[in-house]
mmCIF file of C-alpha atoms in Angstrom:
data_model
loop_
_atom_site.group_PDB
_atom_site.id
_atom_site.type_symbol
_atom_site.label_atom_id
_atom_site.label_comp_id
_atom_site.label_asym_id
_atom_site.label_seq_id
_atom_site.Cartn_x
_atom_site.Cartn_y
_atom_site.Cartn_z
ATOM 1 C CA MET A 19 2.949 -5.240 8.757
ATOM 2 C CA ASN A 20 1.484 -6.272 5.430
ATOM 3 C CA TYR A 21 -0.736 -3.309 4.528
ATOM 4 C CA LYS A 22 -2.712 -5.348 1.986
ATOM 5 C CA THR A 23 -3.752 -8.007 4.505
ATOM 6 C CA SER A 24 -3.577 -5.818 7.642
ATOM 7 C CA ILE A 25 -1.611 -8.591 9.347
ATOM 8 C CA ALA A 26 1.676 -8.375 11.216
ATOM 9 C CA ASP A 27 2.858 -11.968 11.100
ATOM 10 C CA ASN A 28 5.247 -14.059 13.201
ATOM 11 C CA VAL A 29 6.894 -11.427 15.361
ATOM 12 C CA THR A 30 7.951 -11.713 18.968
ATOM 13 C CA GLU A 31 7.639 -8.934 21.498
ATOM 14 C CA LYS A 32 11.429 -8.858 21.712
ATOM 15 C CA GLU A 33 11.693 -8.342 17.940
ATOM 16 C CA ILE A 34 9.170 -5.510 18.105
ATOM 17 C CA SER A 35 11.213 -3.928 20.887
ATOM 18 C CA GLU A 36 14.442 -4.165 18.886
ATOM 19 C CA LYS A 37 12.978 -2.949 15.587
ATOM 20 C CA LEU A 38 11.130 0.005 17.080
ATOM 21 C CA GLY A 39 13.699 0.967 19.688
ATOM 22 C CA ILE A 40 11.156 0.661 22.499
ATOM 23 C CA SER A 41 11.869 -1.064 25.800
ATOM 24 C CA LEU A 42 10.625 -4.637 26.072
ATOM 25 C CA SER A 43 8.563 -3.804 29.160
ATOM 26 C CA THR A 44 6.780 -1.040 27.238
ATOM 27 C CA VAL A 45 6.079 -3.392 24.330
ATOM 28 C CA LYS A 46 4.633 -6.019 26.675
ATOM 29 C CA ARG A 47 2.337 -3.469 28.318
ATOM 30 C CA SER A 48 1.271 -2.114 24.939
ATOM 31 C CA VAL A 49 0.576 -5.555 23.452
ATOM 32 C CA SER A 50 -1.519 -6.455 26.478
ATOM 33 C CA ARG A 51 -3.624 -3.326 25.977
ATOM 34 C CA LEU A 52 -3.891 -3.832 22.220
ATOM 35 C CA LYS A 53 -5.268 -7.337 22.688
ATOM 36 C CA ASN A 54 -8.167 -5.835 24.626
ATOM 37 C CA ASN A 55 -8.829 -3.001 22.173
ATOM 38 C CA LYS A 56 -10.999 -4.395 19.382
ATOM 39 C CA ASN A 57 -10.997 -1.031 17.626
ATOM 40 C CA LEU A 58 -7.309 -1.548 16.856
ATOM 41 C CA ILE A 59 -6.621 -5.291 16.900
ATOM 42 C CA ASP A 60 -9.223 -7.854 15.822
ATOM 43 C CA LYS A 61 -7.312 -10.792 17.234
ATOM 44 C CA VAL A 62 -3.859 -12.029 18.154
ATOM 45 C CA ILE A 63 -2.862 -15.622 17.363
ATOM 46 C CA SER A 64 0.080 -16.896 19.401
ATOM 47 C CA ASN A 65 2.400 -19.710 18.377
ATOM 48 C CA ASN A 66 4.773 -21.098 21.012
ATOM 49 C CA VAL A 67 7.901 -22.758 19.630
ATOM 50 C CA ILE A 68 11.226 -23.956 20.972
ATOM 51 C CA ALA A 69 14.070 -22.013 19.402
ATOM 52 C CA GLU A 70 17.698 -21.774 20.462
ATOM 53 C CA GLY A 71 17.007 -23.871 23.538
ATOM 54 C CA SER A 72 14.141 -21.757 24.863
ATOM 55 C CA TYR A 73 10.471 -21.069 24.285
ATOM 56 C CA LYS A 74 9.557 -18.223 21.973
ATOM 57 C CA THR A 75 6.098 -16.879 21.355
ATOM 58 C CA TYR A 76 5.429 -15.634 17.841
ATOM 59 C CA ASN A 77 2.315 -13.521 17.500
ATOM 60 C CA LYS A 78 0.200 -12.855 14.438
ATOM 61 C CA TYR A 79 -1.627 -9.533 14.830
ATOM 62 C CA HIS A 80 -4.794 -9.046 12.813
ATOM 63 C CA VAL A 81 -5.196 -5.282 12.662
ATOM 64 C CA ALA A 82 -8.808 -4.114 12.688
ATOM 65 C CA LYS A 83 -10.147 -2.856 9.391
ATOM 66 C CA CYS A 84 -9.835 0.877 9.734
ATOM 67 C CA ASN A 85 -12.407 3.455 8.916
ATOM 68 C CA GLU A 86 -11.285 6.490 6.955
ATOM 69 C CA ASP A 87 -9.674 8.119 9.991
ATOM 70 C CA PHE A 88 -6.187 6.629 10.016
ATOM 71 C CA PHE A 89 -2.686 7.491 8.858
ATOM 72 C CA TYR A 90 0.611 5.767 8.098
ATOM 73 C CA ILE A 91 4.010 6.127 9.732
ATOM 74 C CA TYR A 92 7.339 4.457 9.010
ATOM 75 C CA ASN A 93 9.021 2.343 11.702
ATOM 76 C CA SER A 94 11.895 4.842 11.593
ATOM 77 C CA PHE A 95 9.682 7.206 13.603
ATOM 78 C CA PHE A 96 10.246 5.125 16.731
ATOM 79 C CA ASN A 97 14.041 5.023 16.347
ATOM 80 C CA ASP A 98 14.411 8.714 15.483
ATOM 81 C CA ASP A 99 16.335 10.594 18.173
ATOM 82 C CA MET A 100 14.823 13.843 16.819
ATOM 83 C CA ASN A 101 17.899 15.779 17.954
ATOM 84 C CA ILE A 102 16.471 15.608 21.473
ATOM 85 C CA ALA A 103 18.959 14.368 24.056
ATOM 86 C CA LYS A 104 16.580 13.234 26.798
ATOM 87 C CA ALA A 105 14.600 10.079 26.051
ATOM 88 C CA SER A 106 11.706 11.256 28.230
ATOM 89 C CA GLU A 107 11.394 14.445 26.177
ATOM 90 C CA ARG A 108 11.586 12.510 22.895
ATOM 91 C CA ILE A 109 8.711 10.307 24.006
ATOM 92 C CA LYS A 110 6.622 13.363 24.869
ATOM 93 C CA ILE A 111 7.283 15.007 21.506
ATOM 94 C CA LYS A 112 6.581 11.810 19.567
ATOM 95 C CA ASN A 113 3.315 11.462 21.445
ATOM 96 C CA PHE A 114 2.549 15.106 20.667
ATOM 97 C CA LEU A 115 3.314 14.648 16.951
ATOM 98 C CA LEU A 116 1.069 11.598 16.638
ATOM 99 C CA LYS A 117 -1.803 13.397 18.345
ATOM 100 C CA LEU A 118 -1.218 16.440 16.157
ATOM 101 C CA LYS A 119 -1.211 14.272 13.026
ATOM 102 C CA ALA A 120 -4.589 12.867 14.055
ATOM 103 C CA LEU A 121 -5.933 16.434 13.931
ATOM 104 C CA CYS A 122 -4.343 17.350 10.605
ATOM 105 C CA LYS A 123 -6.271 18.048 7.449
ATOM 106 C CA LYS A 124 -6.989 14.698 5.830
ATOM 107 C CA GLU A 125 -4.073 13.245 3.846
ATOM 108 C CA THR A 126 -1.758 16.101 4.792
ATOM 109 C CA ASN A 127 0.650 16.891 7.610
ATOM 110 C CA LYS A 128 -0.939 20.309 8.078
ATOM 111 C CA TYR A 129 -2.943 21.311 11.107
ATOM 112 C CA ILE A 130 -5.096 24.317 10.206
ATOM 113 C CA SER A 131 -6.914 26.229 12.943
ATOM 114 C CA GLU A 132 -10.670 26.453 12.522
ATOM 115 C CA SER A 133 -10.546 29.977 13.944
ATOM 116 C CA PRO A 134 -7.037 31.277 13.168
ATOM 117 C CA TYR A 135 -5.514 33.910 15.426
ATOM 118 C CA LEU A 136 -3.994 36.796 13.445
ATOM 119 C CA ASP A 137 -3.481 34.506 10.415
ATOM 120 C CA GLY A 138 -1.640 32.055 12.630
ATOM 121 C CA LEU A 139 -2.143 29.135 14.981
ATOM 122 C CA ASN A 140 -4.985 29.358 17.480
ATOM 123 C CA LYS A 141 -3.236 27.821 20.477
ATOM 124 C CA THR A 142 -6.297 27.879 22.722
ATOM 125 C CA GLU A 143 -8.273 25.923 20.142
ATOM 126 C CA LEU A 144 -5.477 23.374 19.657
ATOM 127 C CA SER A 145 -4.898 22.892 23.387
ATOM 128 C CA LYS A 146 -8.579 22.045 23.854
ATOM 129 C CA LYS A 147 -8.481 19.518 21.014
ATOM 130 C CA LEU A 148 -5.376 17.886 22.479
ATOM 131 C CA GLY A 149 -6.752 17.943 26.006
ATOM 132 C CA ILE A 150 -3.784 19.835 27.458
ATOM 133 C CA ASP A 151 -3.355 23.313 28.910
ATOM 134 C CA THR A 152 -1.826 26.110 26.846
ATOM 135 C CA LYS A 153 1.301 26.198 29.012
ATOM 136 C CA THR A 154 2.052 22.564 28.208
ATOM 137 C CA LEU A 155 1.194 23.136 24.546
ATOM 138 C CA ASN A 156 3.611 26.070 24.364
ATOM 139 C CA LYS A 157 6.332 23.883 25.866
ATOM 140 C CA TYR A 158 5.739 21.112 23.330
ATOM 141 C CA LEU A 159 5.584 23.570 20.442
ATOM 142 C CA GLU A 160 8.884 25.158 21.445
ATOM 143 C CA MET A 161 10.586 21.776 21.826
ATOM 144 C CA ALA A 162 9.203 20.483 18.519
ATOM 145 C CA VAL A 163 10.172 23.626 16.597
ATOM 146 C CA ASN A 164 13.688 23.637 18.063
ATOM 147 C CA ALA A 165 14.072 19.957 17.140
ATOM 148 C CA GLY A 166 12.963 20.634 13.551
ATOM 149 C CA GLN A 167 9.820 18.519 13.898
ATOM 150 C CA ILE A 168 7.221 21.188 13.101
ATOM 151 C CA LYS A 169 7.040 24.703 11.692
ATOM 152 C CA TYR A 170 4.453 27.438 11.831
ATOM 153 C CA ILE A 171 2.546 28.073 8.607
ATOM 154 C CA THR A 172 -0.370 30.290 7.668
ATOM 155 C CA ASN A 173 -3.216 29.543 10.096
ATOM 156 C CA GLY A 174 -1.520 26.540 11.640
ATOM 157 C CA LEU A 175 1.338 24.058 11.775
ATOM 158 C CA LEU A 176 3.210 21.736 9.424
ATOM 159 C CA ILE A 177 4.717 18.453 10.657
ATOM 160 C CA LEU A 178 8.241 18.104 9.244
ATOM 161 C CA ASN A 179 9.070 14.581 10.418
ATOM 162 C CA LYS A 180 9.448 12.468 7.262
ATOM 163 C CA SER A 181 8.533 9.258 9.070
ATOM 164 C CA ILE A 182 4.967 10.536 9.305
ATOM 165 C CA ILE A 183 3.526 9.975 5.833
ATOM 166 C CA PRO A 184 1.315 12.859 4.688
ATOM 167 C CA ASP A 185 -1.087 10.819 2.564
ATOM 168 C CA PHE A 186 -0.650 7.053 2.239
ATOM 169 C CA LYS A 187 1.822 4.363 1.210
ATOM 170 C CA LYS A 188 1.301 2.853 -2.226
ATOM 171 C CA ASP A 189 3.621 1.592 -4.956
ATOM 172 C CA ASP A 190 2.311 3.578 -7.906
ATOM 173 C CA THR A 191 4.000 6.232 -10.028
ATOM 174 C CA ASP A 192 1.684 9.075 -9.006
ATOM 175 C CA THR A 193 2.449 8.499 -5.326
ATOM 176 C CA ARG A 194 6.177 8.189 -6.042
ATOM 177 C CA ILE A 195 6.216 11.563 -7.789
ATOM 178 C CA TYR A 196 4.093 13.217 -5.114
ATOM 179 C CA HIS A 197 6.402 11.980 -2.360
ATOM 180 C CA ILE A 198 9.506 13.196 -4.211
ATOM 181 C CA ILE A 199 7.918 16.642 -4.502
ATOM 182 C CA TYR A 200 6.790 16.528 -0.881
ATOM 183 C CA ASP A 201 10.207 15.519 0.479
ATOM 184 C CA TRP A 202 11.928 18.156 -1.658
ATOM 185 C CA CYS A 203 9.645 20.773 -0.133
ATOM 186 C CA ILE A 204 10.416 19.657 3.430
ATOM 187 C CA ASP A 205 14.164 19.668 2.704
ATOM 188 C CA ASN A 206 14.028 23.154 1.192
ATOM 189 C CA GLY A 207 11.782 24.970 3.641
ATOM 190 C CA VAL A 208 8.806 25.057 1.276
ATOM 191 C CA VAL A 209 5.257 24.339 2.427
ATOM 192 C CA PRO A 210 4.323 21.301 0.291
ATOM 193 C CA PRO A 211 1.211 21.004 -1.866
ATOM 194 C CA ASP A 212 -1.857 19.083 -0.758
ATOM 195 C CA ARG A 213 -2.550 16.009 -2.848
ATOM 196 C CA ASN A 214 -6.297 16.703 -3.137
ATOM 197 C CA ASP A 215 -7.391 13.471 -4.808
ATOM 198 C CA GLU A 216 -11.030 13.210 -5.813
ATOM 199 C CA ILE A 217 -12.193 10.180 -3.834
ATOM 200 C CA THR A 218 -15.236 8.131 -4.800
ATOM 201 C CA VAL A 219 -16.570 5.194 -2.803
ATOM 202 C CA MET A 220 -17.874 2.642 -5.284
ATOM 203 C CA ALA A 221 -20.982 0.495 -4.819
ATOM 204 C CA ASN A 222 -18.845 -2.507 -3.836
ATOM 205 C CA GLY A 223 -17.075 -0.476 -1.151
ATOM 206 C CA SER A 224 -13.830 -0.013 -3.077
ATOM 207 C CA ILE A 225 -12.182 3.393 -3.308
ATOM 208 C CA ARG A 226 -11.481 5.134 -6.602
ATOM 209 C CA ARG A 227 -9.062 8.044 -6.712
ATOM 210 C CA ARG A 228 -8.772 10.634 -9.446
ATOM 211 C CA ASN A 229 -6.271 13.455 -9.718
ATOM 212 C CA SER A 230 -5.880 14.680 -13.278
ATOM 213 C CA LEU A 231 -3.360 17.335 -12.264
ATOM 214 C CA LEU A 232 -1.060 14.869 -10.512
ATOM 215 C CA VAL A 233 -1.380 12.531 -13.508
ATOM 216 C CA GLU A 234 -0.203 15.347 -15.792
ATOM 217 C CA ILE A 235 2.738 16.112 -13.501
ATOM 218 C CA THR A 236 3.619 12.414 -13.358
ATOM 219 C CA GLY A 237 3.512 12.280 -17.149
ATOM 220 C CA LYS A 238 6.125 15.026 -17.195
ATOM 221 C CA LEU A 239 8.380 13.666 -14.438
ATOM 222 C CA GLY A 240 7.672 9.929 -14.236
ATOM 223 C CA TYR A 241 10.514 8.854 -16.531
ATOM 224 C CA MET A 242 13.132 10.852 -14.591
ATOM 225 C CA GLU A 243 15.395 9.665 -11.769
ATOM 226 C CA ASP A 244 14.630 10.949 -8.274
ATOM 227 C CA GLU A 245 17.656 13.254 -8.084
ATOM 228 C CA ASP A 246 16.944 14.685 -11.524
ATOM 229 C CA ILE A 247 13.428 15.569 -10.405
ATOM 230 C CA ARG A 248 14.758 17.211 -7.250
ATOM 231 C CA SER A 249 17.251 19.212 -9.310
ATOM 232 C CA LEU A 250 14.486 20.358 -11.655
ATOM 233 C CA LEU A 251 12.339 21.460 -8.720
ATOM 234 C CA THR A 252 15.288 23.399 -7.301
ATOM 235 C CA ASN A 253 15.649 25.277 -10.573
ATOM 236 C CA ARG A 254 11.943 25.973 -11.066
ATOM 237 C CA ILE A 255 10.336 26.555 -7.659
ATOM 238 C CA THR A 256 10.745 29.995 -6.119
ATOM 239 C CA SER A 257 7.682 30.241 -3.859
ATOM 240 C CA GLU A 258 7.721 29.323 -0.156
ATOM 241 C CA GLU A 259 4.243 27.761 -0.279
ATOM 242 C CA ILE A 260 3.075 25.825 -3.312
ATOM 243 C CA THR A 261 0.195 23.863 -4.806
ATOM 244 C CA LEU A 262 0.031 21.219 -7.519
ATOM 245 C CA GLU A 263 -1.307 23.960 -9.789
ATOM 246 C CA TYR A 264 1.852 25.969 -9.125
ATOM 247 C CA ILE A 265 4.057 22.976 -9.956
ATOM 248 C CA ALA A 266 2.151 22.348 -13.182
ATOM 249 C CA LYS A 267 2.651 25.992 -14.132
ATOM 250 C CA VAL A 268 6.417 26.041 -13.527
ATOM 251 C CA LEU A 269 6.696 22.774 -15.472
ATOM 252 C CA ASN A 270 4.782 24.339 -18.374
ATOM 253 C CA ILE A 271 1.928 21.859 -18.114
ATOM 254 C CA ASN A 272 -1.381 22.909 -19.634
ATOM 255 C CA ASN A 273 -4.015 21.248 -17.450
ATOM 256 C CA LYS A 274 -7.256 22.791 -18.655
ATOM 257 C CA LYS A 275 -10.221 20.629 -17.836
ATOM 258 C CA LYS A 276 -12.328 19.520 -20.734
ATOM 259 C CA GLU A 277 -15.230 21.741 -19.744
ATOM 260 C CA GLU A 278 -12.900 24.760 -19.702
ATOM 261 C CA ILE A 279 -11.613 24.229 -23.246
ATOM 262 C CA GLU A 280 -13.336 26.308 -25.901
ATOM 263 C CA TYR A 281 -14.208 24.413 -29.060
ATOM 264 C CA SER A 282 -14.770 26.022 -32.433
ATOM 265 C CA VAL A 283 -17.708 24.474 -34.249
ATOM 266 C CA ILE A 284 -18.055 24.998 -38.004
ATOM 267 C CA LEU A 285 -21.546 24.573 -39.406
ATOM 268 C CA ASP A 286 -22.078 23.748 -43.102
#
């Protein structure tokens, strides 16, 4: 899909099936439902052509303009075997992960309990939000942990699957650096930092993001190759749970805000 236009253009149901590793019958059922769900798909334009001696239907999907409650995943999520042998169990865990992501703190892959239990996950609270009983939740949690898809963190859970993007997909240097840091954390058993952009909705409806700390970190790392950045993080990071402030500190970045800087004024 083209994220700028919100259009998935000229794809057949068979191609979707092959690219996502989903059975054709499942794709057909899903497409039929999507066409009737205006919250997800505005419209589908079909183009019937003769190709290779047979009719093919190419669809153009106009994805509905989302509100702020959405997240991105890579297509690799659907093909990931997740180290789970049974396809039926993989489907259940993928479904569980997507539902869990929908409950995560915005622009993170962290689910934090509203009322933590002993500084950990409140399973009763989560089961109610997911609409499943605690026995089923415990089963899914055990399967997902054993498959390396989630881990327990302070007051909640962290999704480890790299195909589920924590924040958003954008080709800018700040996002590149943040994702390198994030992936390094996942690979090294470290709880990654939240991005914490300051988001302002402008009068014309556009979104403006500001993150002075990430900009400073990017200024320090932006010229480096990915592997060099990962090597630097390996040498500098010693904590098991970090923030952008922590990264700035270990990189010797002075990020005092203007209002925090003391100025000396000399009067004549």
